[in-house]
mmCIF file of C-alpha atoms in Angstrom:
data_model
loop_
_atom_site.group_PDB
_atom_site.id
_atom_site.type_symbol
_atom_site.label_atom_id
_atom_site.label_comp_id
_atom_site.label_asym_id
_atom_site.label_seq_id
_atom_site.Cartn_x
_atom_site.Cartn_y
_atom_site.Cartn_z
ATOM 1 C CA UNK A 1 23.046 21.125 -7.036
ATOM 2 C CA UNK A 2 21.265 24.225 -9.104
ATOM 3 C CA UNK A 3 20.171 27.000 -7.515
ATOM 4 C CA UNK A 4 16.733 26.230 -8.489
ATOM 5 C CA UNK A 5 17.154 23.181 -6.940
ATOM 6 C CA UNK A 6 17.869 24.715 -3.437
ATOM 7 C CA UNK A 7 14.814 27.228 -4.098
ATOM 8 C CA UNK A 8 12.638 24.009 -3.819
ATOM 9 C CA UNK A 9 14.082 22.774 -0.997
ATOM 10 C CA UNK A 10 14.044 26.028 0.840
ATOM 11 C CA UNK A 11 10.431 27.530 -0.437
ATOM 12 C CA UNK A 12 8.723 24.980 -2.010
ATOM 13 C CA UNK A 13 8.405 21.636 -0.177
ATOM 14 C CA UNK A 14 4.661 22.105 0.719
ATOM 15 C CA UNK A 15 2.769 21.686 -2.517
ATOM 16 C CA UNK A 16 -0.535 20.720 -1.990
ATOM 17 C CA UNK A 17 -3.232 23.636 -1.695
ATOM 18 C CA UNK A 18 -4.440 24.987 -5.055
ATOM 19 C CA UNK A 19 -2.703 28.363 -4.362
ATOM 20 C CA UNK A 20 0.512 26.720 -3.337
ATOM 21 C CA UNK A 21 0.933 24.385 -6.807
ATOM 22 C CA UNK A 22 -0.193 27.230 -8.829
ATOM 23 C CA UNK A 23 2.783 29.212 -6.985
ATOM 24 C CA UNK A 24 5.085 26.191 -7.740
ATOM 25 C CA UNK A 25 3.843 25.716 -11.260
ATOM 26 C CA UNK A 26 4.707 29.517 -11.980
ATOM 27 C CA UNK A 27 7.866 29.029 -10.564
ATOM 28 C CA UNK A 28 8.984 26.089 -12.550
ATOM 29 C CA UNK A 29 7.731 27.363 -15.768
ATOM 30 C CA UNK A 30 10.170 30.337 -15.450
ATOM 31 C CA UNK A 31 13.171 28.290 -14.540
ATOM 32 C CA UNK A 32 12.308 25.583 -17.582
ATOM 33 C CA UNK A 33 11.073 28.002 -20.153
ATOM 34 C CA UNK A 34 14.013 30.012 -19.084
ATOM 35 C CA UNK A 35 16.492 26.995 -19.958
ATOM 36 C CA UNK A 36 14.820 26.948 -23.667
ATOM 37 C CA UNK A 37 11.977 24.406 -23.132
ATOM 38 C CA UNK A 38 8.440 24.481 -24.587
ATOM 39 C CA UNK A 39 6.319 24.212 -21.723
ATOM 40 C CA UNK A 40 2.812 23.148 -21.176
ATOM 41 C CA UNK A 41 -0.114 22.859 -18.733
ATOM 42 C CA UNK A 42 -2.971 20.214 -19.004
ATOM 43 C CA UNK A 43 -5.662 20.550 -16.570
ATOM 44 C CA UNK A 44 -8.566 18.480 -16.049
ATOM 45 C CA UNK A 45 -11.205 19.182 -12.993
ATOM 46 C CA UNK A 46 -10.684 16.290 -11.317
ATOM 47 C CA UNK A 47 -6.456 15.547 -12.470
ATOM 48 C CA UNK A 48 -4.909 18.790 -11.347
ATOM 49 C CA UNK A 49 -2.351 20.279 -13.412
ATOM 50 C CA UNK A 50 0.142 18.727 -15.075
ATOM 51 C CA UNK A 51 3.313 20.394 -16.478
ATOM 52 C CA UNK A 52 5.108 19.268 -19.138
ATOM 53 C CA UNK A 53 8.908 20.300 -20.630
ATOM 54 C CA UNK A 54 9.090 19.315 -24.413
ATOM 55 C CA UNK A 55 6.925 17.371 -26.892
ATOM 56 C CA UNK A 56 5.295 13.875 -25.519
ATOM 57 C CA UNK A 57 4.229 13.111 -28.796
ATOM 58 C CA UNK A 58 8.031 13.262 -30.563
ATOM 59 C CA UNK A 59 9.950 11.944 -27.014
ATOM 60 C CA UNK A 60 10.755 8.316 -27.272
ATOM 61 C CA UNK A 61 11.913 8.819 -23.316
ATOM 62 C CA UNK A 62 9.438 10.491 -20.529
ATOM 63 C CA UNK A 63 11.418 11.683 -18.044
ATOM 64 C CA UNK A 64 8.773 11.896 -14.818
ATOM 65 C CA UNK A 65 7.982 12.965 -11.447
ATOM 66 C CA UNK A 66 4.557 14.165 -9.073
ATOM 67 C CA UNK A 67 4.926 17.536 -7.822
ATOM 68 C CA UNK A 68 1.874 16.819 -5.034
ATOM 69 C CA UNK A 69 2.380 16.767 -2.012
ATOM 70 C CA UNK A 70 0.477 14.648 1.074
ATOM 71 C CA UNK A 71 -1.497 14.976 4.307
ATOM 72 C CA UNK A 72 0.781 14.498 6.776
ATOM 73 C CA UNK A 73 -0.067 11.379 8.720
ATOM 74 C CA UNK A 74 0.833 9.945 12.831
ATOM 75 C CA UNK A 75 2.175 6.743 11.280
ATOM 76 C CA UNK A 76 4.714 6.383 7.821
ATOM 77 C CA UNK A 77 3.552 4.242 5.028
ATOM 78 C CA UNK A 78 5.892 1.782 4.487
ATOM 79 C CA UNK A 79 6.688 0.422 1.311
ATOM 80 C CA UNK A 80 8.614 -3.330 0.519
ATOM 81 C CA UNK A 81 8.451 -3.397 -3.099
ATOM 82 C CA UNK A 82 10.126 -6.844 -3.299
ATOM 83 C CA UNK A 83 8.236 -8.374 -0.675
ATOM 84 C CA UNK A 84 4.035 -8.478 -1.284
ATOM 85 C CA UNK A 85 3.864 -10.426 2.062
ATOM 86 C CA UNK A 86 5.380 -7.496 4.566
ATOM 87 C CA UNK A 87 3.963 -5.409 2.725
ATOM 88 C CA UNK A 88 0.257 -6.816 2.894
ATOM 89 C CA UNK A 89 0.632 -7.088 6.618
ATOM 90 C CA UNK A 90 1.562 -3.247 7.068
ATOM 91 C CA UNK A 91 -1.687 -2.522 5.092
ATOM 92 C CA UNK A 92 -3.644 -4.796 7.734
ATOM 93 C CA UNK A 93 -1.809 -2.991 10.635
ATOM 94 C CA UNK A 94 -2.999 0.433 9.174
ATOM 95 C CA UNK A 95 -6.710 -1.040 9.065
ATOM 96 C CA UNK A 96 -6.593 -2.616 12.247
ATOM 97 C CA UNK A 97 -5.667 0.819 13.922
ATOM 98 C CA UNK A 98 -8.482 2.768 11.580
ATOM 99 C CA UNK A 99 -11.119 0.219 12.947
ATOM 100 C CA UNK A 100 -9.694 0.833 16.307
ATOM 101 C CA UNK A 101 -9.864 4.583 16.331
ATOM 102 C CA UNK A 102 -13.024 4.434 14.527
ATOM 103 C CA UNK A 103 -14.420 2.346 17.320
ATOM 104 C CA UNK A 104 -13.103 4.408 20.345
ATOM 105 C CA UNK A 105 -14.654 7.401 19.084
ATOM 106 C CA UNK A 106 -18.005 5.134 18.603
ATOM 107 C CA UNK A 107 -17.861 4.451 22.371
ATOM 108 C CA UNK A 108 -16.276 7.819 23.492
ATOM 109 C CA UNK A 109 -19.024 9.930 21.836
ATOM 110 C CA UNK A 110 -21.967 7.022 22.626
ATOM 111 C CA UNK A 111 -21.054 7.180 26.369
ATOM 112 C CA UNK A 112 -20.895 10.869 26.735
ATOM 113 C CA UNK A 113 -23.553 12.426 24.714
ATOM 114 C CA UNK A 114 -25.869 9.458 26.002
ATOM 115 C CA UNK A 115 -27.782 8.678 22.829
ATOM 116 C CA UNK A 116 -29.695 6.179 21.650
ATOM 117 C CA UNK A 117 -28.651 2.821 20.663
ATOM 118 C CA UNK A 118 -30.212 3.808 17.349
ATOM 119 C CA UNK A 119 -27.735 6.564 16.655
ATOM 120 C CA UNK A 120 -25.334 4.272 17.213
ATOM 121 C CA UNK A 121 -23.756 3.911 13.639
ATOM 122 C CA UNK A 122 -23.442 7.665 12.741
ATOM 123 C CA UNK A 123 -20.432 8.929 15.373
ATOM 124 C CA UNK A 124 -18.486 5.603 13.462
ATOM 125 C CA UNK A 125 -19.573 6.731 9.930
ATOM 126 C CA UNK A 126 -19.161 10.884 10.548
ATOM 127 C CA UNK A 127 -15.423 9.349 11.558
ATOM 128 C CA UNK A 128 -15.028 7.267 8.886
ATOM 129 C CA UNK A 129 -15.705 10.672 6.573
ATOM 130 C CA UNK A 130 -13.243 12.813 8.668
ATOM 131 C CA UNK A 131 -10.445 9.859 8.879
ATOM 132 C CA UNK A 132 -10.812 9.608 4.491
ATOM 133 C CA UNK A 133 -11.172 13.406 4.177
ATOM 134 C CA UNK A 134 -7.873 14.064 6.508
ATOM 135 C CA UNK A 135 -5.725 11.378 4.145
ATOM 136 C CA UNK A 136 -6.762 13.232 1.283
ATOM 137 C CA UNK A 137 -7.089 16.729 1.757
ATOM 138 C CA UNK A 138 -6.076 17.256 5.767
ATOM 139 C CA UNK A 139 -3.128 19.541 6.828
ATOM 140 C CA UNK A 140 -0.116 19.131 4.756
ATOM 141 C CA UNK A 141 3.014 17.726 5.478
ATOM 142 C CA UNK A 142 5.666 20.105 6.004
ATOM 143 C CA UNK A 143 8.595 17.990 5.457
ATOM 144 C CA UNK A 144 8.344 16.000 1.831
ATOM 145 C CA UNK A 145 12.262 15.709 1.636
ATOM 146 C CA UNK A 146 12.007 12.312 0.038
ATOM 147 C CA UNK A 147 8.418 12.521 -0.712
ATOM 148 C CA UNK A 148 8.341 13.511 -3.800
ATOM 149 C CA UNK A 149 10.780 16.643 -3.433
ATOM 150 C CA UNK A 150 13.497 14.467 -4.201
ATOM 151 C CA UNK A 151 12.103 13.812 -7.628
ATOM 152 C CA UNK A 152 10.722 16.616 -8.681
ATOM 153 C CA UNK A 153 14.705 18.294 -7.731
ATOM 154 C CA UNK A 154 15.660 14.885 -9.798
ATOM 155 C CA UNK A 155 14.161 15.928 -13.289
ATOM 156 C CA UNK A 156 14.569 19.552 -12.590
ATOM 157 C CA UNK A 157 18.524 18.933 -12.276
ATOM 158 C CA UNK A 158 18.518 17.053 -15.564
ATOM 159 C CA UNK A 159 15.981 19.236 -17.198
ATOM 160 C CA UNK A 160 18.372 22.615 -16.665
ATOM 161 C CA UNK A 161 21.651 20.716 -17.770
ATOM 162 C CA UNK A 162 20.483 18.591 -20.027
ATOM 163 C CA UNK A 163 22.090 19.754 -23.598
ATOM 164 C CA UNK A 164 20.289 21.116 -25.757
ATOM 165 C CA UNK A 165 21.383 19.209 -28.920
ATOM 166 C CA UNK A 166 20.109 16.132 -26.477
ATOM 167 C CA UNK A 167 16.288 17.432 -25.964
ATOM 168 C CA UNK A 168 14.316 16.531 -28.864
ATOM 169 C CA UNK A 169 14.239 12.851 -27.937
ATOM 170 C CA UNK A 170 12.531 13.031 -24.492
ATOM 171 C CA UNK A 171 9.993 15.017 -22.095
ATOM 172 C CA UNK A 172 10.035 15.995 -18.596
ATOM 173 C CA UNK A 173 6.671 15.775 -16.941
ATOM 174 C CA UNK A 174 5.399 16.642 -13.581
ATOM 175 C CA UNK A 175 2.614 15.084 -12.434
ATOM 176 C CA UNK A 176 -0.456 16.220 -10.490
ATOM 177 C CA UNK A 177 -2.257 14.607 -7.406
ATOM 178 C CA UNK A 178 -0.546 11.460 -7.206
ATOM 179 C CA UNK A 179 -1.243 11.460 -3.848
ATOM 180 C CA UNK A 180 -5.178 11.407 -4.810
ATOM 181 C CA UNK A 181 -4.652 7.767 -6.756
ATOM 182 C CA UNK A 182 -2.835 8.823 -9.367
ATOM 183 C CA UNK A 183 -5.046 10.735 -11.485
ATOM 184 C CA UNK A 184 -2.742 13.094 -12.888
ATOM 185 C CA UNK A 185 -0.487 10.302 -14.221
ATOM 186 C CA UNK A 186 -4.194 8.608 -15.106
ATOM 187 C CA UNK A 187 -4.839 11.753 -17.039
ATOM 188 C CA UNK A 188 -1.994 12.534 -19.238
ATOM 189 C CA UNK A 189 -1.768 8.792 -20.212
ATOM 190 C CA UNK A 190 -5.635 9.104 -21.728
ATOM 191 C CA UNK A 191 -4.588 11.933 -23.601
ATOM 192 C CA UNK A 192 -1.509 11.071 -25.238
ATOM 193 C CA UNK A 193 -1.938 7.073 -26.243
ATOM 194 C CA UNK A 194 1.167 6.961 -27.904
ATOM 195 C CA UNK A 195 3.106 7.917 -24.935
ATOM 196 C CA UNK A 196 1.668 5.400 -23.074
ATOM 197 C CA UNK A 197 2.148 2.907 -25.311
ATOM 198 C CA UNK A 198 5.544 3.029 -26.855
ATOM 199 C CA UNK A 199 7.302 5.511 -25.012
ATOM 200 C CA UNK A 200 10.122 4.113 -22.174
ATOM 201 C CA UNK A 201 8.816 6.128 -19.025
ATOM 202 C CA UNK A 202 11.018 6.522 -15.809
ATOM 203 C CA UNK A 203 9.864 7.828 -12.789
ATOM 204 C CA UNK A 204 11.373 8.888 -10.232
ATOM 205 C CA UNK A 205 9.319 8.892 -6.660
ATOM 206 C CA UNK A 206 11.129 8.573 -3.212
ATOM 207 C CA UNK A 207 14.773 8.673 -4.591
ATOM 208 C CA UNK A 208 16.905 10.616 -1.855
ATOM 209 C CA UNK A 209 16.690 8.416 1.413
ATOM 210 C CA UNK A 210 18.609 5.283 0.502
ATOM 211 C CA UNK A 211 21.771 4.033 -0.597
ATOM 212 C CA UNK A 212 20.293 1.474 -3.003
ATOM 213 C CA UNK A 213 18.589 2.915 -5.838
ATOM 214 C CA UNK A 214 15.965 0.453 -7.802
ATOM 215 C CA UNK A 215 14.213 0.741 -10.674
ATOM 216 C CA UNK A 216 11.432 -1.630 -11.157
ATOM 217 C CA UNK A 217 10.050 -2.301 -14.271
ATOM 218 C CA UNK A 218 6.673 -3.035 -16.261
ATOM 219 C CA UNK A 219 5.705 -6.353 -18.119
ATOM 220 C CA UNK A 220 6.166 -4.668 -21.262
ATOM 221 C CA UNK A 221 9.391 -3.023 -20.319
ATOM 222 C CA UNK A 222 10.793 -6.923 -19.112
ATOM 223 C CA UNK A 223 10.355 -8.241 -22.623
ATOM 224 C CA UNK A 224 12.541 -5.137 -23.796
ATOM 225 C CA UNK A 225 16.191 -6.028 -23.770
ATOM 226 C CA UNK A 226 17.013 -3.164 -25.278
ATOM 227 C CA UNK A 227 15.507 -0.519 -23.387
ATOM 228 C CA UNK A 228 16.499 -2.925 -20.499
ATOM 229 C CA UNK A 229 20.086 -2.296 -21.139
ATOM 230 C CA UNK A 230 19.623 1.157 -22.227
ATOM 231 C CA UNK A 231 18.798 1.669 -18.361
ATOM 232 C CA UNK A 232 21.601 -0.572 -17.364
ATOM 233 C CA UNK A 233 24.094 1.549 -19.572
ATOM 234 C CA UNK A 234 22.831 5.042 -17.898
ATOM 235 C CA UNK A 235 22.105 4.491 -14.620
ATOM 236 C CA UNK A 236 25.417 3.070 -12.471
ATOM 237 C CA UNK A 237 26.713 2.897 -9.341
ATOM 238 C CA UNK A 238 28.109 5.706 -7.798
ATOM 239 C CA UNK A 239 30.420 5.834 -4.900
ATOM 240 C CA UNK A 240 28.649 3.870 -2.187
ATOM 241 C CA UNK A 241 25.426 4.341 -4.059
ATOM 242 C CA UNK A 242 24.134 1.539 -6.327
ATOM 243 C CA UNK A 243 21.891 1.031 -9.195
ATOM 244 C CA UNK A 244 19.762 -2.040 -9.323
ATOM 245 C CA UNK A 245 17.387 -3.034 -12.345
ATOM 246 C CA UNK A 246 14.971 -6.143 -10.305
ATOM 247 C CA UNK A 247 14.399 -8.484 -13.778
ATOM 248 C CA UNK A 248 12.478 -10.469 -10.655
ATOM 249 C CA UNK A 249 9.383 -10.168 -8.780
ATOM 250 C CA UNK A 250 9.185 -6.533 -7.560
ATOM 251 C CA UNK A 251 6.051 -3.750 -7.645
ATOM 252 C CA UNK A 252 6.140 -0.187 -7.252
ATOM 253 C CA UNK A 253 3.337 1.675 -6.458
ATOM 254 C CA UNK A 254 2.969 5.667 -8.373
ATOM 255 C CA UNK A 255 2.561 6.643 -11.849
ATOM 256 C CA UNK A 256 4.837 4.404 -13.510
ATOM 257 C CA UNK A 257 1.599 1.897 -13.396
ATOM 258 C CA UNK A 258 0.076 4.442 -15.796
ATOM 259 C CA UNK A 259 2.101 3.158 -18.648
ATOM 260 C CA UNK A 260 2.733 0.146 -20.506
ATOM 261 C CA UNK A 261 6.937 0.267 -20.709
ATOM 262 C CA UNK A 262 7.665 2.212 -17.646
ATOM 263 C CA UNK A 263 10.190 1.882 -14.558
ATOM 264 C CA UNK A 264 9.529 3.469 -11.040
ATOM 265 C CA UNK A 265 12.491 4.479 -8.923
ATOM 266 C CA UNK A 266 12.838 4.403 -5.651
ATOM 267 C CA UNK A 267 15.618 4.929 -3.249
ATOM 268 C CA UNK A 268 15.746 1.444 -0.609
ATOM 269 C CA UNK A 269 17.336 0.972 2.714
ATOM 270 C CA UNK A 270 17.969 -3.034 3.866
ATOM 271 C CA UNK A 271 16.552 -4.254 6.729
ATOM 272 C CA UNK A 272 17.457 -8.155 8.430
ATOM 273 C CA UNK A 273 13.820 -8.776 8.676
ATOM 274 C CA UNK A 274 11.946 -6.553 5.922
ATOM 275 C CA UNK A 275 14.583 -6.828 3.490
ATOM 276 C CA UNK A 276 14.067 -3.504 1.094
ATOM 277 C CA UNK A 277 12.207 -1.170 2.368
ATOM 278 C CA UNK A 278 11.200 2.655 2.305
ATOM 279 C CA UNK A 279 9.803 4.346 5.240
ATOM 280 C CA UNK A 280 9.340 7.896 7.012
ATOM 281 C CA UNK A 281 7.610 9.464 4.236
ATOM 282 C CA UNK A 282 3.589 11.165 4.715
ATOM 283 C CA UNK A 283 4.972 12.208 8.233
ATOM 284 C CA UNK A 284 7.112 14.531 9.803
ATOM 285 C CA UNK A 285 10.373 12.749 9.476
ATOM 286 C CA UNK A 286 10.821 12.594 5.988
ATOM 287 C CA UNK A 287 13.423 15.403 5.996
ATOM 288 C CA UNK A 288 16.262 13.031 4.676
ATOM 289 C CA UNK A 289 17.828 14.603 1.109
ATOM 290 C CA UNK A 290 20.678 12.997 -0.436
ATOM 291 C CA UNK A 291 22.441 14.800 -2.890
ATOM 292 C CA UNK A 292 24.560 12.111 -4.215
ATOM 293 C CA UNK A 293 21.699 9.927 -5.254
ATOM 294 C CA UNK A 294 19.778 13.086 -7.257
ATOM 295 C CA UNK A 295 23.695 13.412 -8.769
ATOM 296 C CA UNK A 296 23.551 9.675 -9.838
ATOM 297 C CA UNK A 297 20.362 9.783 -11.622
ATOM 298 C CA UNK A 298 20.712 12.968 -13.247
ATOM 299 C CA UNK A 299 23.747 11.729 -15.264
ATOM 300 C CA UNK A 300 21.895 8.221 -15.668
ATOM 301 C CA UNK A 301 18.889 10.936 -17.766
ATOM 302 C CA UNK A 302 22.218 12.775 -19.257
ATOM 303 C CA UNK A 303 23.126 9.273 -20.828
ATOM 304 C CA UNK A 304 20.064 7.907 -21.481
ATOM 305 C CA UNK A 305 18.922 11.358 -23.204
ATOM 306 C CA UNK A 306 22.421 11.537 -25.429
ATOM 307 C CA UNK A 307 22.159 7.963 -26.450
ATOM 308 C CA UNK A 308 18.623 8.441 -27.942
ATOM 309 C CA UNK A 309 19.941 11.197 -29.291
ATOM 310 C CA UNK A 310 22.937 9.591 -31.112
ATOM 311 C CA UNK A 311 20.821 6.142 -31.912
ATOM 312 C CA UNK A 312 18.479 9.114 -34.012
ATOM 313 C CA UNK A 313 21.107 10.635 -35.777
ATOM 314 C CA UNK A 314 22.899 7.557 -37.040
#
């Protein structure tokens, strides 16, 4: 792993303030502009920043990753990207236990202050506010190992050994507020059509805590047999690690959904009951960082990157 690499880990895990991405933005712009890459900021009010490593418009591969980080939360969200029905009843969990905090506070603050039964809906709805505004913008989480430090160290790895006879093909971006619905993805899709159109996006969110590494692809990108194999060719097993492209049902929610041929990654863990599943992250135990699956993928962008390359040039 870089040295740059480490610098994130060590320094830069907590990106989620205004002052601390504009620190981390600064940072990265040295190390990539430093390696010989064009680099760019697009900022919208509402988006954030996003920063981008080469020309979107010329790249026939986007190379991506949010930089945001999250609120850190009492309870993980948990992800089964090849099960709907698990995952559906996590979602109710998390609402039952909203309405139920929601309530207890209705009662607590009801039964104490003593106040009229006419009052009664505004200690649920000031809660309500706080419980939104805490997911959103509360205190950060310190730990973000997995979440998305993992692939933000993912393109950064490729990005600063990537050749450079190998770079005119593709882009590395980083995304902005992810964690916020997406927007920054949202953003840089509405102002480069092309891109997210034509171009074959990866991204890479939650890829170091897992020994199973999945990519799961668009619509679009299903009907591709070429790009399909293209990924299969890169991206392979390594040591106990393995590489999975799901042809079958399978969702994956982050900025991939922002494009038309795109593939999310994600690293997966196997449960008897869940079957694939990712959890720990938005909490305090997402601290797991597995070098050998950031090692994996950044030869899978090597590949991928030299065989657009080559497919140019002949």
């Amino acid at each position: 792993m870089t040295e740059a690499s480490k610098t994130v880990l060590e320094r830069f895990q907590v990106r989620k303030s205004a002052r601390q991405k504009r620190a981390f933005r600064a940072w990265l712009r040295e190390q990539l502009e430093g390696a010989g890459y064009p680099v760019a900021e697009e900022r919208k009010i509402f988006s954030g920043t996003n920063v981008i490593a080469g020309d979107p418009e010329k790249a026939g591969v986007l190379f991506t990753a949010h930089y945001d980080t999250q609120a850190v939360l009492p309870i993980p969200n948990f992800i089964t990207p090849r099960n709907l029905g698990w995952y559906l009843a996590y979602q109710l969990v998390f609402v039952i236990l909203y309405v139920a905090v929601v309530l207890v506070v209705e009662f607590a603050v009801m039964l104490l202050l003593d106040l009229p039964r006419q009052a009664a809906p505004w200690p649920a709805i000031a809660m309500c506010i706080f419980l939104m505004w805490w997911m959103f913008f509360g205190k950060a989480n310190r730990h973000t190992a997995n979440d998305n430090t993992s692939g933000v160290i993912t393109l950064l790895e490729a990005a600063l050994t990537l050749p450079e006879a190998d770079r005119a093909g593709v882009c590395f971006v980083f995304f902005d507020n992810e964690e916020r619905g997406m927007l920054g993805s949202a953003s840089f899709a509405g102002q480069h059509p092309a891109a997210k159109q034509d171009a074959l996006v990866v991204n890479f969110d939650c890829v170091s805590d897992g020994d199973s590494l999945q990519f799961f692809p668009t619509k679009a990108l299903k009907r591709d047999a070429a790009a399909l194999s293209a990924l299969e060719r890169s991206f392979r097993s390594l040591g106990d690690k393995t590489v999975e492209l799901v042809r079958g049902f399978g969702f994956y929610p982050s900025d991939n959904a922002s494009f038309r041929r795109s593939a999310g990654v994600c690293a997966l863990k196997k449960h008897p009951v869940f079957g694939w599943h990712m959890g720990r992250i938005h909490t305090g135990r997402d601290t797991v960082f597995q070098e050998e699956n950031i090692e994996l993928l950044r030869r899978g962008i090597l590949t991928l990157a030299a065989e657009q390359e080559g497919e140019k040039r002949a």
